Coordinates of C-alpha atoms in Angstrom, one line a residue:
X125 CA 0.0 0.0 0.0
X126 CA 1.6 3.2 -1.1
X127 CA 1.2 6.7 0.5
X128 CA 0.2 10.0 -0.4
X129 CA 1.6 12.8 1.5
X130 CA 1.2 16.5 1.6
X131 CA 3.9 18.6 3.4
X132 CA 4.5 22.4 4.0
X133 CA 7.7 23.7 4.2
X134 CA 8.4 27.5 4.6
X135 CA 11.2 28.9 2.0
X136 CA 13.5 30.2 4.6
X137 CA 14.4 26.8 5.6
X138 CA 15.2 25.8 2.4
X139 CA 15.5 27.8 -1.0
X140 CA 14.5 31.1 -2.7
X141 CA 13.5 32.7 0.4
X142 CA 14.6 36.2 -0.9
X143 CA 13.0 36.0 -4.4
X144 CA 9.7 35.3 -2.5
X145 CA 10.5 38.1 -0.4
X146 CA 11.3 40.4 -3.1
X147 CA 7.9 39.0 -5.1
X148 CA 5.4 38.6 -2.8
X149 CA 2.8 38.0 -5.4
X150 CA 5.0 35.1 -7.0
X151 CA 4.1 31.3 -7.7
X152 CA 6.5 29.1 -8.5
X153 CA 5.8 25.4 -9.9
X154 CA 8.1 22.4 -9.8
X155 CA 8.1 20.9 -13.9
X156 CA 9.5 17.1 -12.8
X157 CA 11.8 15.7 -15.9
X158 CA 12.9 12.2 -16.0
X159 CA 15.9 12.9 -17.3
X160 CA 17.0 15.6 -14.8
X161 CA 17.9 15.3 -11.1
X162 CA 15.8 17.6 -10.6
X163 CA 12.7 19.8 -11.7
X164 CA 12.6 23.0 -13.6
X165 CA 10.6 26.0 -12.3
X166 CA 7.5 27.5 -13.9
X167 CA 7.1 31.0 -12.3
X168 CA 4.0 33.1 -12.8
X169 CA 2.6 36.5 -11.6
X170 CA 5.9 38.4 -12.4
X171 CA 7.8 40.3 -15.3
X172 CA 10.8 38.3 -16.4
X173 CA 13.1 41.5 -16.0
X174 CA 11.5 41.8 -12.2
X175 CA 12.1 37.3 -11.7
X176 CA 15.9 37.6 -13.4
X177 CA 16.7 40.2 -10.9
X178 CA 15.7 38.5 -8.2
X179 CA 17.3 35.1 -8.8
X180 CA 20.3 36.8 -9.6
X181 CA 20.4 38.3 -6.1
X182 CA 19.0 35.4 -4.1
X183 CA 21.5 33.6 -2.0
X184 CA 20.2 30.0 -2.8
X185 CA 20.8 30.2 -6.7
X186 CA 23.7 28.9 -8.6
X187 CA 22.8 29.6 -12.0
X188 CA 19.5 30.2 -13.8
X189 CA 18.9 29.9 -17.4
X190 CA 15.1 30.5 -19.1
X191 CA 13.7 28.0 -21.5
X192 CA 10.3 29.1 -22.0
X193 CA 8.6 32.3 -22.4
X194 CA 4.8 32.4 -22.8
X195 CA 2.1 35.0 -22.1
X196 CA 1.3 34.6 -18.5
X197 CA 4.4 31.9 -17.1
X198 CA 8.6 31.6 -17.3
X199 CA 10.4 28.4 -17.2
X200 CA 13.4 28.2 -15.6
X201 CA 16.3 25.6 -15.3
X202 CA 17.3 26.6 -12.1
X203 CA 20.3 25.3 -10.0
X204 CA 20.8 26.0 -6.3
X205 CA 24.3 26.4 -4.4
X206 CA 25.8 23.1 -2.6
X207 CA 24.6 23.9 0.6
X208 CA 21.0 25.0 -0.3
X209 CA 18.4 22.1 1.1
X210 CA 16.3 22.1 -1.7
X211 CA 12.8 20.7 -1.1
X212 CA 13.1 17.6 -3.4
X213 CA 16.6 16.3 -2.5
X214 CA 15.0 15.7 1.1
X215 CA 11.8 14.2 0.5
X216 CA 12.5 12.3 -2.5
X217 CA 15.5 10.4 -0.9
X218 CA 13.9 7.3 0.2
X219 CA 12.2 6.4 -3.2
X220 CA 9.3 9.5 -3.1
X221 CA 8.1 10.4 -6.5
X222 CA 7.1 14.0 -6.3
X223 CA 3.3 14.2 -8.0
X224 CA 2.8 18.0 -7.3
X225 CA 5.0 20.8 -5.8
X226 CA 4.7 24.7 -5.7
X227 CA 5.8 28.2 -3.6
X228 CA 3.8 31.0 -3.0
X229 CA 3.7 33.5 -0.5
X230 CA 7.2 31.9 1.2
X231 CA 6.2 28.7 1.4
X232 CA 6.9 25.5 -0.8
X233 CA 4.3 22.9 -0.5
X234 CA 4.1 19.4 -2.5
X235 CA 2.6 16.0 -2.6
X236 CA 4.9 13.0 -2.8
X237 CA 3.6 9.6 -2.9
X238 CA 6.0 7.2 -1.2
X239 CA 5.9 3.5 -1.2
X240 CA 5.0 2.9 3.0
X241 CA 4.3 5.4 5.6
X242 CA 7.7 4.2 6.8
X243 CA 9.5 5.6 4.0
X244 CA 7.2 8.7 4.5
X245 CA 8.2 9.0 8.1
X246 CA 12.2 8.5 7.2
X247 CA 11.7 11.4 5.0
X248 CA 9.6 13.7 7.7
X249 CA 13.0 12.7 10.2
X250 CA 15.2 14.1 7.9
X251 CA 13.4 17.2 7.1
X252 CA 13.3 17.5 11.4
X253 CA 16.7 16.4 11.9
X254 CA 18.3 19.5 9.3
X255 CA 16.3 22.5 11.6
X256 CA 13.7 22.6 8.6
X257 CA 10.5 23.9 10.1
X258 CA 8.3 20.9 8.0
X259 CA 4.1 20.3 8.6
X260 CA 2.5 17.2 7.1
X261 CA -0.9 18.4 6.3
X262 CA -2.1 15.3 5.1
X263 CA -1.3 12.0 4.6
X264 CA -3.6 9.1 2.5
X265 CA -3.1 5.4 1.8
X266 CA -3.9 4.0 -1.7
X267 CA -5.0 0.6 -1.7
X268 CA -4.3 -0.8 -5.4
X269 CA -7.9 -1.2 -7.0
X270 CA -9.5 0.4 -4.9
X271 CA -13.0 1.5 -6.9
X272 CA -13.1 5.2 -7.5
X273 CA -16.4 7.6 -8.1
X274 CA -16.7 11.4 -8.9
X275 CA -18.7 13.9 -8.9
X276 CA -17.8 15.2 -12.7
X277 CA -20.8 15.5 -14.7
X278 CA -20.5 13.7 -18.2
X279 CA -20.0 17.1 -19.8
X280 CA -17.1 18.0 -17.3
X281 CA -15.9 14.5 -18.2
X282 CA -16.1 14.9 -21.6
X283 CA -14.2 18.9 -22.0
X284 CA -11.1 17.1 -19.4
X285 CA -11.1 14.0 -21.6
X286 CA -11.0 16.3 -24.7
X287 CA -8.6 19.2 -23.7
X288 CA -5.9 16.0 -22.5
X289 CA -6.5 14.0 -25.4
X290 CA -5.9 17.2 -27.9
X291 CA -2.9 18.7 -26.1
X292 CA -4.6 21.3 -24.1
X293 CA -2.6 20.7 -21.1
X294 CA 0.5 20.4 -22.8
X295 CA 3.3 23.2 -22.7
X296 CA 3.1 24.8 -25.0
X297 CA -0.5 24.2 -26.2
X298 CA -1.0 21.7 -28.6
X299 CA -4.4 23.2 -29.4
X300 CA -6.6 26.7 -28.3
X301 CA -9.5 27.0 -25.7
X302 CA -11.5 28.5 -29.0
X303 CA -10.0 25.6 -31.4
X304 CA -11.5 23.1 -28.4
X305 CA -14.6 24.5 -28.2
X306 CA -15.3 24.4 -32.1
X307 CA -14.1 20.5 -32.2
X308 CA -16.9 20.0 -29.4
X309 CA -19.7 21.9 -30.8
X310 CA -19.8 24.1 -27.8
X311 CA -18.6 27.9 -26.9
X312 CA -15.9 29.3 -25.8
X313 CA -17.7 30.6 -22.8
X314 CA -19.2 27.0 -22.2
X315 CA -16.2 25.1 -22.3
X316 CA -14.4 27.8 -19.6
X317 CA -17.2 27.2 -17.8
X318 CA -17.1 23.2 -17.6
X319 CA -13.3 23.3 -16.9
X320 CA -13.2 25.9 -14.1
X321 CA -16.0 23.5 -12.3
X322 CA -14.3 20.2 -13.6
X323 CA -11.1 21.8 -11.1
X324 CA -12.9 22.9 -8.5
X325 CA -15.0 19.6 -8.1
X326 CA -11.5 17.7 -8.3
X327 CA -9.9 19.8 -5.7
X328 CA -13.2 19.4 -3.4
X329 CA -12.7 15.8 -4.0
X330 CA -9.2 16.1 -2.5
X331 CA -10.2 18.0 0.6
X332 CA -13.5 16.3 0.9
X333 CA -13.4 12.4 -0.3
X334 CA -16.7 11.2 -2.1
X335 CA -19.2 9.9 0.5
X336 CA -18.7 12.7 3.0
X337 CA -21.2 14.8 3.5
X338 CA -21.0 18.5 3.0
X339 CA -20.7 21.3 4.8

C-alpha cells in the first residue's frame, strides 16, 4: 500500500527565500523531468526583467537559465548552491516520487507519494533532523484497485477528456481553448465554464473524499 503525503515547508528553511520576499505576489511550480535530477521551475505572476533580478540576487541560486517564455508563465532551469536544502533532494531520498510541488507567499508545498508510511516517516525525520521547520498536512493510503467515483458531470468528463487527449494541457499548447470548443460543438464561454468546475469539483474531492457529506 503506497502513500500520499502533503507537506509544508516554509522557503526560509530551504530555498529562494529572498526571491519570494522580493515577489510577494509570485508562484513558482516544480516541472518534474525524468531525465533531470531535478525539476525546472515554472514561475507566474511576475515580469521576467523583475524574476531575473531576483534570482540573480538570491543567495540560494547557482545559476539560472530561461527556457520558455509564454504569455502569462517563465520556465526556468534553475540550480541551487551546494549547501541550499532544496525541497526535493529531502523528500525524494527514500524512493518518493514527487506528484505535485509549488511556492507561494514563502512557502513550498508538495505532494509526494512514497511506497509505505515508513519511507514517508524517514523522510519527515530528515526534514526534522536538518532544523527545517516541516508540517504534514495530510497524509492518505492508496490501496491498489481500490473503486473510485466522482462527482464530474459527463459534460465536465467529456471537456477534461477532450482538452488532455488534444494537447490542451501540454506546454506549450498543442491546441486553443476556441480551437477546443469548435471541435466539441460548444462555446468558448461553455467550455471555460465546464473546466473551471471540472477543477474545482477535483480539488473538493481532494479536501472532501466522495461519500462525505457537505458542509
Amino acid at each position: 500500500m503506497s502513500t500520499i503525503a502533503e507537506f509544508r515547508i516554509p522557503a526560509a528553511d530551504t530555498t529562494l527565500e529572498a526571491t519570494f520576499d522580493r515577489l510577494p505576489e509570485l508562484r513558482v511550480e516544480l516541472e518534474a523531468v525524468v531525465s533531470r535530477s531535478q525539476p525546472c521551475l515554472w514561475i507566474a505572476d511576475a515580469e521576467r526583467s523583475a524574476v531575473d533580478a531576483a534570482l540573480a540576487d538570491d543567495p540560494s541560486v547557482g545559476t539560472y537559465d530561461l527556457l520558455v517564455e509564454t504569455s502569462d508563465r517563465l520556465l526556468y532551469d534553475v540550480t541551487f548552491v551546494p549547501d541550499a536544502d532544496t525541497l526535493w533532494d529531502r523528500l525524494l531520498a527514500d524512493g518518493g516520487s514527487l506528484l505535485e510541488g509549488w511556492g507561494t507567499d514563502g512557502w513550498w508545498q508538495a505532494r509526494v507519494r512514497y511506497r509505505d508510511r515508513e519511507a514517508l516517516c524517514r523522510a519527515h525525520d530528515r526534514l526534522a533532523d536538518r532544523g527545517i521547520g516541516v508540517d504534514l498536512r495530510r497524509v492518505t493510503d492508496v490501496t491498489p484497485g481500490a473503486p473510485s467515483t466522482t462527482r464530474l458531470t459527463g459534460e465536465q468528463e467529456e471537456a477534461l477528456e477532450a482538452a488532455l487527449e488534444r494537447g490542451y494541457f501540454e506546454i506549450p499548447r498543442e491546441i486553443s481553448m476556441e480551437e477546443l470548443a469548435d471541435e466539441l460543438g460548444i462555446s468558448h464561454q461553455a467550455l471555460s465554464e465546464r473546466l473551471r468546475r471540472a477543477y474545482e469539483t477535483l480539488v473538493n474531492e481532494e479536501i472532501q473524499p466522495v461519500g462525505e457529506s457537505e458542509t
